[in-house]
Coordinates of C-alpha atoms (C1' of nucleotides) in Angstrom, one line a residue:
Chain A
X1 CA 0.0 0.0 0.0
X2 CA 1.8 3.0 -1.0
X3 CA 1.7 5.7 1.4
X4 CA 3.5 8.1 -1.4
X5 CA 2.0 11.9 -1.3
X6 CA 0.7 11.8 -5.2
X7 CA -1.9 8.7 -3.6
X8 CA -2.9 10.5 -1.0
X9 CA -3.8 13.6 -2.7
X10 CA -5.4 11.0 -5.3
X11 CA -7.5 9.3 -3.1
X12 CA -9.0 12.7 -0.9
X13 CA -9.6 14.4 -4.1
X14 CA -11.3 11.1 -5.0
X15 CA -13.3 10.8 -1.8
X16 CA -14.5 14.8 -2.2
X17 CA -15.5 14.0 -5.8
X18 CA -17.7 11.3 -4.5
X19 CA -19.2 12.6 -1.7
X20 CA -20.0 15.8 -3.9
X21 CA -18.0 18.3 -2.2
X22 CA -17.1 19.0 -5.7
X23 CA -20.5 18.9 -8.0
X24 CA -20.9 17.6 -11.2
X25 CA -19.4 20.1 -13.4
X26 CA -17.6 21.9 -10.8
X27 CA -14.1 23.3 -11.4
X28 CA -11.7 22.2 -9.0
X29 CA -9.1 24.3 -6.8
X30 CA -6.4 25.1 -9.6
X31 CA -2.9 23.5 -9.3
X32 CA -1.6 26.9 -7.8
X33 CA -4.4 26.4 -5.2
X34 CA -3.8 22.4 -4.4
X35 CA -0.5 23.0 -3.9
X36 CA -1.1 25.8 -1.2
X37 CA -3.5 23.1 0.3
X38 CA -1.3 20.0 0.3
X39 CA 1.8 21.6 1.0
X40 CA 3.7 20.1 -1.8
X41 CA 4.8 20.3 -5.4
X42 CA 3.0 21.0 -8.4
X43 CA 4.5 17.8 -10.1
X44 CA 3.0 16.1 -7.0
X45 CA -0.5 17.6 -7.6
X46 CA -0.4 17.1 -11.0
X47 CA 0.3 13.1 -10.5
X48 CA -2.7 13.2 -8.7
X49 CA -4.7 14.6 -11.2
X50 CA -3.3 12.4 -14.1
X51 CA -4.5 9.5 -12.5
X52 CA -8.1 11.0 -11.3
X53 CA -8.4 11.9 -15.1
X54 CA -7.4 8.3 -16.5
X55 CA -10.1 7.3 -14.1
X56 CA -12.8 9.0 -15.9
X57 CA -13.4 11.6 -12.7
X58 CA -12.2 14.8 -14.1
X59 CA -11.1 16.5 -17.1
X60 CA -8.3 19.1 -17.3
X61 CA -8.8 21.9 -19.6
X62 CA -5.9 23.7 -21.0
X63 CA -6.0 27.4 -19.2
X64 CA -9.8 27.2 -18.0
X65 CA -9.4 24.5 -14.9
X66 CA -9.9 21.1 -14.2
X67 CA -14.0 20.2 -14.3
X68 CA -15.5 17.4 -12.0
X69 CA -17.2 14.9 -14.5
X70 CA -18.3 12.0 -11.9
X71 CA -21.5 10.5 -11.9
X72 CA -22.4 8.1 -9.6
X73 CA -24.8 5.3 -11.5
X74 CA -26.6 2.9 -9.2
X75 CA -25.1 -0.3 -9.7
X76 CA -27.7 -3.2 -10.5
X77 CA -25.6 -6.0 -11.6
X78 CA -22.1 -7.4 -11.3
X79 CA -19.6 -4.7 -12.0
X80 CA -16.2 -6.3 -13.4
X81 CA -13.6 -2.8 -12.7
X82 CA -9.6 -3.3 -12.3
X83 CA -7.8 -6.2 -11.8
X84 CA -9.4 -7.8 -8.2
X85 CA -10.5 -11.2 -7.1
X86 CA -13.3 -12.5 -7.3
X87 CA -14.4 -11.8 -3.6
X88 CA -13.0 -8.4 -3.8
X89 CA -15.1 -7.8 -6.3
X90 CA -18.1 -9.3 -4.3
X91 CA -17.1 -6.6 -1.7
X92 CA -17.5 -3.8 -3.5
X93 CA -20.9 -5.0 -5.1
X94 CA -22.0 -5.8 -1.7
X95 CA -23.3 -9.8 -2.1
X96 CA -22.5 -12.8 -0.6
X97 CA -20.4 -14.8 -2.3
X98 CA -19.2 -18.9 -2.5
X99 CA -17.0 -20.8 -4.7
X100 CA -16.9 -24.7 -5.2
X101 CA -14.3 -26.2 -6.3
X102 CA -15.7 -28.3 -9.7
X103 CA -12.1 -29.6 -10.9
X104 CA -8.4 -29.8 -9.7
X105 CA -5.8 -31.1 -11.7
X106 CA -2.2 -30.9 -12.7
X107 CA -1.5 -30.4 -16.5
X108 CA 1.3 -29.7 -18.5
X109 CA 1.3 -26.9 -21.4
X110 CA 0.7 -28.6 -25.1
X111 CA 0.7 -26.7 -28.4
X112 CA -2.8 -26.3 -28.3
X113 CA -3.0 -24.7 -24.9
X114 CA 0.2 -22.5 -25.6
X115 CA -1.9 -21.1 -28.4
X116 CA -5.1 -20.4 -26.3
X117 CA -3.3 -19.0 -23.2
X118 CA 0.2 -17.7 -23.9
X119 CA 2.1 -20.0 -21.7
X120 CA 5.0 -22.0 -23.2
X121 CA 5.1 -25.3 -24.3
X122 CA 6.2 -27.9 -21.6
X123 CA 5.1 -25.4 -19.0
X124 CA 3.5 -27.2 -16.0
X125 CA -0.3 -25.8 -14.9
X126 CA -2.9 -25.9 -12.3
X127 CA -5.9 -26.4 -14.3
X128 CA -9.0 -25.5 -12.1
X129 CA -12.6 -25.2 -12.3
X130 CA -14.9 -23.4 -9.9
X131 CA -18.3 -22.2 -9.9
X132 CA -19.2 -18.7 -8.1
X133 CA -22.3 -17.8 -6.0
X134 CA -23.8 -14.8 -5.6
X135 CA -26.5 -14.5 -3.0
X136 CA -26.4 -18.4 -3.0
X137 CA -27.3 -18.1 -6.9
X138 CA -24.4 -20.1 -9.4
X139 CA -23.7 -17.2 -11.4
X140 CA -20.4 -17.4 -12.9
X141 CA -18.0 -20.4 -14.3
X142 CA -13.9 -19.9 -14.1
X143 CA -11.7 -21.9 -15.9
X144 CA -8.1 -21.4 -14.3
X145 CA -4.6 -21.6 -15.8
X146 CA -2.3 -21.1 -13.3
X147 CA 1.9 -21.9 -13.8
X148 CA 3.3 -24.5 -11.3
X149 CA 6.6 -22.3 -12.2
X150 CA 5.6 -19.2 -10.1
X151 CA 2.6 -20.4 -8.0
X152 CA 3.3 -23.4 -5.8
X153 CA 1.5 -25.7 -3.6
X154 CA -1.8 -25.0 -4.5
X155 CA -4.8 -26.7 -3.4
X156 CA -8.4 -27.4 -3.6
X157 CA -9.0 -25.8 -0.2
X158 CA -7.0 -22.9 -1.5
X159 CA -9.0 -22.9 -4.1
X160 CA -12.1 -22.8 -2.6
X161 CA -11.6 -19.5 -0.5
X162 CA -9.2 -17.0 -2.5
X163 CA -6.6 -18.1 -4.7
X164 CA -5.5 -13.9 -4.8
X165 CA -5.4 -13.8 -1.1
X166 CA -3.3 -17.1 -0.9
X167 CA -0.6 -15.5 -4.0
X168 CA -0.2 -11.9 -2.6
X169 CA -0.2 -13.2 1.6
X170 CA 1.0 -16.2 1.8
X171 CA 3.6 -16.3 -1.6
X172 CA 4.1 -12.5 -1.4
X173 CA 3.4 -12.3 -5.1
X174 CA 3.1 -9.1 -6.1
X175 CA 0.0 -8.7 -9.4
X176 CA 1.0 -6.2 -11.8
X177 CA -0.6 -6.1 -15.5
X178 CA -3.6 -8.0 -16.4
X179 CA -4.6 -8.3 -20.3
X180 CA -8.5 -9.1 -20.9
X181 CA -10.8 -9.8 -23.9
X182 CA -14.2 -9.9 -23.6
X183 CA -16.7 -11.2 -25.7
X184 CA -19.7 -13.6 -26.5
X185 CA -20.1 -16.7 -26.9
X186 CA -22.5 -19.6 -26.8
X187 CA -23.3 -21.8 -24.1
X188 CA -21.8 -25.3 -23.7
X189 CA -23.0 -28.6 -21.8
X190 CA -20.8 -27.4 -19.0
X191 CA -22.4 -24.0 -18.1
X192 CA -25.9 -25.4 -18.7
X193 CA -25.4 -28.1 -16.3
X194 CA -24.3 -25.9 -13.4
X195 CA -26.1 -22.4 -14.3
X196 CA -29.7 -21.6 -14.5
X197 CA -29.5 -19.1 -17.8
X198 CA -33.5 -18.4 -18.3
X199 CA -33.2 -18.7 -21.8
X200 CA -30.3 -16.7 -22.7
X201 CA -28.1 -19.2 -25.1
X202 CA -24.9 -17.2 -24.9
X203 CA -22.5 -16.2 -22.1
X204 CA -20.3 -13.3 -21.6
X205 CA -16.8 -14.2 -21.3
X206 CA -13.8 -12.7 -20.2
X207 CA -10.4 -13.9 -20.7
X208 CA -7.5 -12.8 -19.0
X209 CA -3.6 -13.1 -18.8
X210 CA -2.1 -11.8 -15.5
X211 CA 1.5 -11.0 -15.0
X212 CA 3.3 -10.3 -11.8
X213 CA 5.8 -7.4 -10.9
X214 CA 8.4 -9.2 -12.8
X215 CA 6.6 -9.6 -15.4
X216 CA 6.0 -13.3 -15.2
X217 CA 2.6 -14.3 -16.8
X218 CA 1.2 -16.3 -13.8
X219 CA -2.3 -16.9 -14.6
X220 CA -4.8 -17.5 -17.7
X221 CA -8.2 -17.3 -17.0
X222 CA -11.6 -17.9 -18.8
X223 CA -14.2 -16.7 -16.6
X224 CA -17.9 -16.9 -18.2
X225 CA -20.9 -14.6 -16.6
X226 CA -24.2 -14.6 -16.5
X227 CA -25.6 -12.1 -18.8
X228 CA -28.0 -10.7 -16.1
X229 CA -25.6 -10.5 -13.8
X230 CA -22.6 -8.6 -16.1
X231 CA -21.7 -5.1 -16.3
X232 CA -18.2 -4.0 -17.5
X233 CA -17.1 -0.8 -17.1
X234 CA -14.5 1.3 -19.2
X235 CA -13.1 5.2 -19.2
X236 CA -11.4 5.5 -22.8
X237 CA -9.4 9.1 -23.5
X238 CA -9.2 9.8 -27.1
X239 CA -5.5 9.7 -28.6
X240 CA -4.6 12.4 -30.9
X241 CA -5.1 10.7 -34.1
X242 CA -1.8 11.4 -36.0
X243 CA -2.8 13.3 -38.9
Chain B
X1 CA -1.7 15.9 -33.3
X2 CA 0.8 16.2 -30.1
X3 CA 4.4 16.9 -31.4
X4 CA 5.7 17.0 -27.6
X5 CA 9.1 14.8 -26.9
X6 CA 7.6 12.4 -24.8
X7 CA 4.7 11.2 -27.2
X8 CA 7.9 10.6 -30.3
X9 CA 9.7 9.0 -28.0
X10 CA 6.2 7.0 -26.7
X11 CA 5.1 6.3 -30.6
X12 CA 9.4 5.0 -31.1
X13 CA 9.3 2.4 -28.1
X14 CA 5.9 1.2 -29.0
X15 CA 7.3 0.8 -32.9
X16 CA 10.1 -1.2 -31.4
X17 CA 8.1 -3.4 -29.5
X18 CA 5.7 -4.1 -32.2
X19 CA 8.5 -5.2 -34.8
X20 CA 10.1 -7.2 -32.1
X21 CA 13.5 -5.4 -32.3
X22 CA 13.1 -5.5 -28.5
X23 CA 11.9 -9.3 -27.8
X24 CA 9.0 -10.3 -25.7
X25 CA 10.3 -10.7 -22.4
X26 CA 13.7 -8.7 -23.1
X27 CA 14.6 -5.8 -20.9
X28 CA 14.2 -2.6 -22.6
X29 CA 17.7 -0.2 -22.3
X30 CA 17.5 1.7 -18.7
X31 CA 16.0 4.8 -18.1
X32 CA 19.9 6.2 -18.3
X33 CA 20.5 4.9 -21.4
X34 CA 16.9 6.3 -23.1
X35 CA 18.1 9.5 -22.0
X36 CA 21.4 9.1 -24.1
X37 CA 20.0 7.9 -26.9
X38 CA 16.8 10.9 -27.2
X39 CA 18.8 13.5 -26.1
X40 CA 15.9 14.5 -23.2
X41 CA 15.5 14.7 -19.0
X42 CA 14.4 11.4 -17.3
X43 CA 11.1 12.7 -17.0
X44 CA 10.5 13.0 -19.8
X45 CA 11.4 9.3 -20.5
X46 CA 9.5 7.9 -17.7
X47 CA 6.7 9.4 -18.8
X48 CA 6.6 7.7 -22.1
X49 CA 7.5 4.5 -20.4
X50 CA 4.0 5.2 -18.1
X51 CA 2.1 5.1 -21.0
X52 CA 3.6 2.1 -22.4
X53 CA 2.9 0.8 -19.4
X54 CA -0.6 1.9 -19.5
X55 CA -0.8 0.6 -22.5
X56 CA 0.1 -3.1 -21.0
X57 CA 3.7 -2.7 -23.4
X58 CA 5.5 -3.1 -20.8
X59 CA 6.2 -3.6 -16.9
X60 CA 8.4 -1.8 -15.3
X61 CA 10.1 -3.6 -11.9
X62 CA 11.9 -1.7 -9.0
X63 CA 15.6 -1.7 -9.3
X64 CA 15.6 -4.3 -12.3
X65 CA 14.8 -2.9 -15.4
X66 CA 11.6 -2.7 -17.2
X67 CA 10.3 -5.9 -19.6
X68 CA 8.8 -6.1 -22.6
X69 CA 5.2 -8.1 -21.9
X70 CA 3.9 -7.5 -25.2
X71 CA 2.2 -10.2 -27.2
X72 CA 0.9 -9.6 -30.5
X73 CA -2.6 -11.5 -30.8
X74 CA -4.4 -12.5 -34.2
X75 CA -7.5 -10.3 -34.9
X76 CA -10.5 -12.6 -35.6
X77 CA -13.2 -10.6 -34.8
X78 CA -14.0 -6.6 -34.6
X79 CA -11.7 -5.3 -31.9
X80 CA -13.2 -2.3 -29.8
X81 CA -10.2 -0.4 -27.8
X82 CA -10.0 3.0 -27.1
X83 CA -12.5 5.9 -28.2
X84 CA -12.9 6.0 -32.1
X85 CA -15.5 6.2 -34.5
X86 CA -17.2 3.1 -36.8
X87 CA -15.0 4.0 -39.3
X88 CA -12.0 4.5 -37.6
X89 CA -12.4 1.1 -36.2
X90 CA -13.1 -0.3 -39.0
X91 CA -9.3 0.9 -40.8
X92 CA -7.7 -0.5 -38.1
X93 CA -9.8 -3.9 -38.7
X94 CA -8.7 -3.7 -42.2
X95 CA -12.6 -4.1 -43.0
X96 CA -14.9 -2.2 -45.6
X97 CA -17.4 -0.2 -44.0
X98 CA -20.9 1.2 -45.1
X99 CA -23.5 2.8 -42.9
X100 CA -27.3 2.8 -43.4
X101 CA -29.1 5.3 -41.0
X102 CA -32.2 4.0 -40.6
X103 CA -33.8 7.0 -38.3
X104 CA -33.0 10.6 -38.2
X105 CA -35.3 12.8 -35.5
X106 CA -34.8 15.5 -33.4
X107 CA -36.6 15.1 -29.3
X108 CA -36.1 16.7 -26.2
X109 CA -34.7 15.1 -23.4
X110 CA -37.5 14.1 -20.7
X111 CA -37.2 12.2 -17.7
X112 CA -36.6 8.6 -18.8
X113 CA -34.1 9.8 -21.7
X114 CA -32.6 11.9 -18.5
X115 CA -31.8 8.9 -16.4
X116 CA -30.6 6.6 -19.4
X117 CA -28.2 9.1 -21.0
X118 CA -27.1 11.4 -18.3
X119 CA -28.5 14.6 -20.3
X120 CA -30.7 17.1 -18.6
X121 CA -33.8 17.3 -18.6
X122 CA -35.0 19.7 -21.3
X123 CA -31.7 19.3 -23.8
X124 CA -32.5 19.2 -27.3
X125 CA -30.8 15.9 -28.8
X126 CA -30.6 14.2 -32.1
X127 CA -31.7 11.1 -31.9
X128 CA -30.7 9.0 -35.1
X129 CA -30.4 5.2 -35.7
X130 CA -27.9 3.7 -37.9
X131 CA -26.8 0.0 -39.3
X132 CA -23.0 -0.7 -39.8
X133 CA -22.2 -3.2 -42.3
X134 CA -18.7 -4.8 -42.7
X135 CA -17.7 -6.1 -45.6
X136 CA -21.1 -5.8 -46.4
X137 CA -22.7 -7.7 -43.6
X138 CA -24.8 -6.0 -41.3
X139 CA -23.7 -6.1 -37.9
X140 CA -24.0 -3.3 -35.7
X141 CA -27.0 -1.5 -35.0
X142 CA -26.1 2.4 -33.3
X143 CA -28.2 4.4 -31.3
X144 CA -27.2 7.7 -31.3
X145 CA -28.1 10.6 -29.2
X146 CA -26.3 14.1 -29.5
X147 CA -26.7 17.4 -27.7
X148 CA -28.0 20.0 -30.2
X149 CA -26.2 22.5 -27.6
X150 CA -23.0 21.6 -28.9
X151 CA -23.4 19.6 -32.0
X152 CA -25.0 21.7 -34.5
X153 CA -26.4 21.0 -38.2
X154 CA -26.3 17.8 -38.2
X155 CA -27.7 15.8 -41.2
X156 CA -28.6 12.2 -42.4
X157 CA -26.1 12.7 -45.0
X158 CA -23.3 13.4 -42.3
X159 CA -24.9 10.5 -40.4
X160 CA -24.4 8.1 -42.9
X161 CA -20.8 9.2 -43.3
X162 CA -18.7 9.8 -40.8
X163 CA -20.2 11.9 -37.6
X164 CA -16.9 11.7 -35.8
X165 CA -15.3 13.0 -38.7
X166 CA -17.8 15.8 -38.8
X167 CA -17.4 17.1 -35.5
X168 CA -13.7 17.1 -35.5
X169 CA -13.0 18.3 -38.9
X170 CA -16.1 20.7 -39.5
X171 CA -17.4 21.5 -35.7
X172 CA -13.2 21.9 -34.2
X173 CA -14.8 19.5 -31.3
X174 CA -12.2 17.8 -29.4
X175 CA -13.5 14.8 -27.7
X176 CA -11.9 13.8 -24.7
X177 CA -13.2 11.1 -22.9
X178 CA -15.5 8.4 -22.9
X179 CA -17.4 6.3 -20.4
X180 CA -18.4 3.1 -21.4
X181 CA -20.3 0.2 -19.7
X182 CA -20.0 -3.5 -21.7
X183 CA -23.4 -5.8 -20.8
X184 CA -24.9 -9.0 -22.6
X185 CA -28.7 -8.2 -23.4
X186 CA -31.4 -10.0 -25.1
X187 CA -32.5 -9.4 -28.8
X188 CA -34.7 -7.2 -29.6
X189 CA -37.4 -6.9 -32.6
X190 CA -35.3 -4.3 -33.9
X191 CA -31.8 -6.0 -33.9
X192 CA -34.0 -9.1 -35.4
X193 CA -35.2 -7.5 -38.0
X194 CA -32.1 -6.1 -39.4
X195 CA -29.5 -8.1 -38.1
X196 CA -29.1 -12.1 -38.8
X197 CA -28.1 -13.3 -35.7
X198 CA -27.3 -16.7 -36.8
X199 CA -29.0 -18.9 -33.8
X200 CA -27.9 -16.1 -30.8
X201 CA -30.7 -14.8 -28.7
X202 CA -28.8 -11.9 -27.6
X203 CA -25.8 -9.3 -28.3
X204 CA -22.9 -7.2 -27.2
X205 CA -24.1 -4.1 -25.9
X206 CA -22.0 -1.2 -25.3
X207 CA -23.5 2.3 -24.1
X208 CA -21.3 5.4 -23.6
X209 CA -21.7 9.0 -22.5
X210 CA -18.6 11.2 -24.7
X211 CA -17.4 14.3 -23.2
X212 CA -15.3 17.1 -25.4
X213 CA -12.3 18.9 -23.6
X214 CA -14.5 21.2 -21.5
X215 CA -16.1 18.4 -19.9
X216 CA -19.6 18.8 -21.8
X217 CA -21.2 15.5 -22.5
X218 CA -22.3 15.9 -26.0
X219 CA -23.0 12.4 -26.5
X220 CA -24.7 8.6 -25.5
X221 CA -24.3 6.4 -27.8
X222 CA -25.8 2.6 -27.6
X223 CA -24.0 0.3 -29.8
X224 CA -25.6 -3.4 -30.2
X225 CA -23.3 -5.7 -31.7
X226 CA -23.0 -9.3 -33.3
X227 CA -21.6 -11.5 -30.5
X228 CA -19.7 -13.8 -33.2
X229 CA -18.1 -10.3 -34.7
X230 CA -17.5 -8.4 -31.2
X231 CA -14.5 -8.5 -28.9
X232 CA -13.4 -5.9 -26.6
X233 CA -10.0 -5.7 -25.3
X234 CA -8.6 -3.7 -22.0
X235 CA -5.4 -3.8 -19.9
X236 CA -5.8 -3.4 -16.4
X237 CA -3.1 -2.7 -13.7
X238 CA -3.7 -3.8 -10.1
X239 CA -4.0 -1.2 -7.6
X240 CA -2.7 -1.8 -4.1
X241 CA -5.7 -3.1 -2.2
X242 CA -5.1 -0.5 0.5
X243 CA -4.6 -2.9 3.6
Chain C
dG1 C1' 26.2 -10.7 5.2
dC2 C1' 27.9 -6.3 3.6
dC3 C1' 28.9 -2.8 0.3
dG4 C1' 28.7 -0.4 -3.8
dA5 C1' 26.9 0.2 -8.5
dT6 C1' 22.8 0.1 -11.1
dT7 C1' 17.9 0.9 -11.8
dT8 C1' 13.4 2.3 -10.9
dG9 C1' 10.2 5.3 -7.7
dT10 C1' 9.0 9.6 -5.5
dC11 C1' 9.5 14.5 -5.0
dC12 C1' 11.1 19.1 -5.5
dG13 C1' 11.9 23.8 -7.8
dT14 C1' 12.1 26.2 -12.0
dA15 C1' 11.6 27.6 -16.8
dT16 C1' 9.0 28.1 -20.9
dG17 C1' 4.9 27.5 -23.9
dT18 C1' 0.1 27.9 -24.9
dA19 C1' -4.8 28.6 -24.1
dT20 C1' -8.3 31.1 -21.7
dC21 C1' -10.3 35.1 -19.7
Chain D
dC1 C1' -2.5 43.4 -23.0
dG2 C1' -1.7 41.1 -18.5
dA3 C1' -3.2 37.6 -15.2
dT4 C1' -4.4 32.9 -14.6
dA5 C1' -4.3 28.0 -15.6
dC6 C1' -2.8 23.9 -17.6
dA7 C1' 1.1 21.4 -20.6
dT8 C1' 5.8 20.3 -21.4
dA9 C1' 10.5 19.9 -20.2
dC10 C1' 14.7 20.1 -17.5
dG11 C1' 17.9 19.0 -13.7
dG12 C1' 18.7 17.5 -9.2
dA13 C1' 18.0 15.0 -4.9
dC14 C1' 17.0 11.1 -2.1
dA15 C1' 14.7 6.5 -1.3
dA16 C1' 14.0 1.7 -2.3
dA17 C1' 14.9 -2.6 -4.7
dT18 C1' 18.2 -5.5 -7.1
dC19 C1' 22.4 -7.6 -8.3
dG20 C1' 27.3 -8.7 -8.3
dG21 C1' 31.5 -9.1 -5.9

DNA sequence: GCCGATTTGTCCGTATGTATC
DNA sequence: CGATACATACGGACAAATCGG
C-alpha cells in the first residue's frame, strides 16, 4: 500500500469527488491552489490529477481549470472494474459470495493450450474449475490456468476460499498487469449443467492473462458470466489521431 | 496531433516493440541509457515508459529494469479499444465499411431519456439510428443521441458518413473522454429485424456517454453488436488493495 | 552478510509554452 | 495586454529494490 503523497492527494480528491464536495461540473481548486493546500509540489499535484483523469473523474482543460465529471450510477448488476479477485469484487458489489471447487488437476502446457493462453510449451499448470455464488445463486464459471513455475502448492481448499489472497499473503506475489478480452459466446454442456441461464443461449466471457511485478505471466483465466448478472465498465481518452 | 518529446519518444518504443527489435520478455535499455539515446531529461522518458505501461507494453520492476510483456494477438473478430469512430475502427480492422441510417429525428430530453443518458432534462438531442455493415454484412445496430447545444447541423447525410469525422473536422470539437459500460442483453425486434443473428438470442451491448475537452457530454451512444463479430480488449493494472 | 553500483520510484523547484479570460 | 491556468520539459535529490563481488 503505497503511502506516497501523489496517492494521498489521489484518493482525498477522489473521496471529495464522490461525496459531492465537488459537484458535477464543478471546477476544482487550480494546481496553484492544491498546492497551497497540500503543501507540496506541483509535479505532486499534477500526478494526482493524471490519474483522477485516467479514471474517468475529471477533465483538465488547458488554461480554464480542471472540471469534475463524476456521476455516480446505481449499480444493479455485477460490476467487473480493475484487476481484483473474485471476492474483492463481491465486496465492492455488496453480495455474498461462494466458490466450489468443480475440478483440480495438474497439466502440462501442449501446443494447443500455448496457443489459447500464452504459456510455453512444456510449462506445468494448475488447471481449475470453480463455480461462483452470488447470494447463493451459481452465477459465474472460471476456468483457471495457473503456472506451477511461479505459484506453488496449491490446493483445492485454497482454491475454494481466494486463490489472490493465498498468491499476494502467503507467496508475497506481487500482481501487476492484467490483459482481458471480452466477448460472447455460446453456451456449452458445462455452463448449462451448473447455471440456471432463463433462456439466454450465450454467455459473456472474459479472458485474462495476469502478470506479476516481474513480469512473469502467472495466470490464464476464462471466466464466463451470466448475462444478467454482467456489467463492464471502461473510461477511454481519445488519442490524438496522428494526422 | 501532439508533437511533444515524450509522445515521439512513446510512438518510437511502441514501434520497437511491435517489430520485435526488443523481444518479448527482453529488458528494454535503462531509463539512463533512453536519456542518451533521445537527447531529453528522465522525466520526460519515464513518462513515455508510463504510458507504455498503460498501455500493458511493458512492466516496469523496482531496481531491475523494465520488460517487454507485449504479445501480438491474431484479430479474428472486430476489436473495440479506445474511443474511435465506426469508421476508424473499422481501418484499423482492415474491414470495408458502409452505414445505413435508418432513423434521423430530433426530441427533447424528458425524464426517462434523463436517467438513461445522463443529459438534462429539457436538452435538445438528435436522436438518429444507424446499421454498420462490414464487408457488407450487417452487424452493428447504433443508437445515437447528440446534444443539439454543442453539435449543431447535423444531417442524415453526415450521419451516414462519418459523424466523428464531422465534429472534429467541421465543428473543431475535441472529444476527450468516454465512459463506457460493456453488458450482454437480449434481442430485440429491432436488432431481429435487421440483423441475422445466426441462432444467438442476444448481443454485445456497449453504451457510452462522450465528453469534449471542457467536460460537456455531448454524446450517449448505444452500440448493439454481433456477438460472433465483437470483442473488446482492456489492460488493467492492479492497484494496491489498501490494507 | 555487507557494500557499492545500477535501476526504478518519488518529490522538488524552476523555466517556458500555450490557451483562456 | 496582462493575469491565470494547464502542458511540457529540465535537472537535481533522495529513497528503495536488485544484483554482483
Amino acid at each position: 500500500m503505497p503511502k506516497a503523497k501523489y496517492d494521498t492527494i489521489y484518493k482525498d480528491l477522489k473521496e471529495k469527488i464522490e461525496t459531492e464536495i465537488y459537484a458535477y461540473q464543478e471546477i476544482l481548486p487550480s494546481e496553484h491552489m492544491l498546492i497551497h493546500e497540500y503543501g507540496c509540489s506541483r509535479n505532486t499535484v499534477r500526478r494526482a490529477l493524471a490519474e483522477l483523469t485516467a479514471d474517468g473523474y475529471v477533465q483538465p482543460m488547458h488554461g480554464r481549470g480542471v472540471r469534475n465529471i463524476y456521476q455516480p450510477v446505481e449499480q444493479a448488476a455485477f460490476t467487473v472494474g480493475g484487476i481484483e479477485s473474485f471476492k474483492e469484487s463481491t465486496i465492492r458489489n455488496k453480495r455474498v459470495s461462494k466458490t466450489k471447487v468443480l475440478q483440480f488437476t495438474e497439466i502440462v502446457t501442449d501446443e494447443k493450450i500455448e496457443r489459447r493462453t500464452g504459456f510455453k510449451k512444456g510449462t506445468p499448470l494448475y488447471y481449475i474449475q470453480r463455480l461462483r455464488f452470488l447470494n447463493g445463486i451459481p452465477l459465474i464459471l472460471d476456468h483457471n490456468y495457473f503456472s506451477k513455475e511461479v505459484v506453488s502448492n496449491l490446493t483445492p481448499e485454497i482454491a475454494g476460499q481466494s486463490i489472490y489472497e493465498y498468491l499476494e499473503g502467503e507467496l508475497g506475489l506481487t500482481i501487476a498487469t492484467s490483459k482481458r478480452t471480452l466477448t460472447v459466446e455460446h453456451v456449452t454442456q458445462v455452463d448449462e449443467k451448473y447455471i440456471d441461464l432463463k433462456g439466454y443461449n450465450c454467455m459473456a466471457v472474459i479472458t485474462s492473462q495476469t502478470f506479476n511485478d516481474k513480469g512473469i505471466q502467472f495466470e490464464y483465466t476464462q471466466s464466463r458470466h451470466h448475462p444478467d448478472y454482467f456489467r463492464f465498465q471502461d473510461v477511454a481518452t481519445r488519442k490524438r489521431t496522428g494526422l
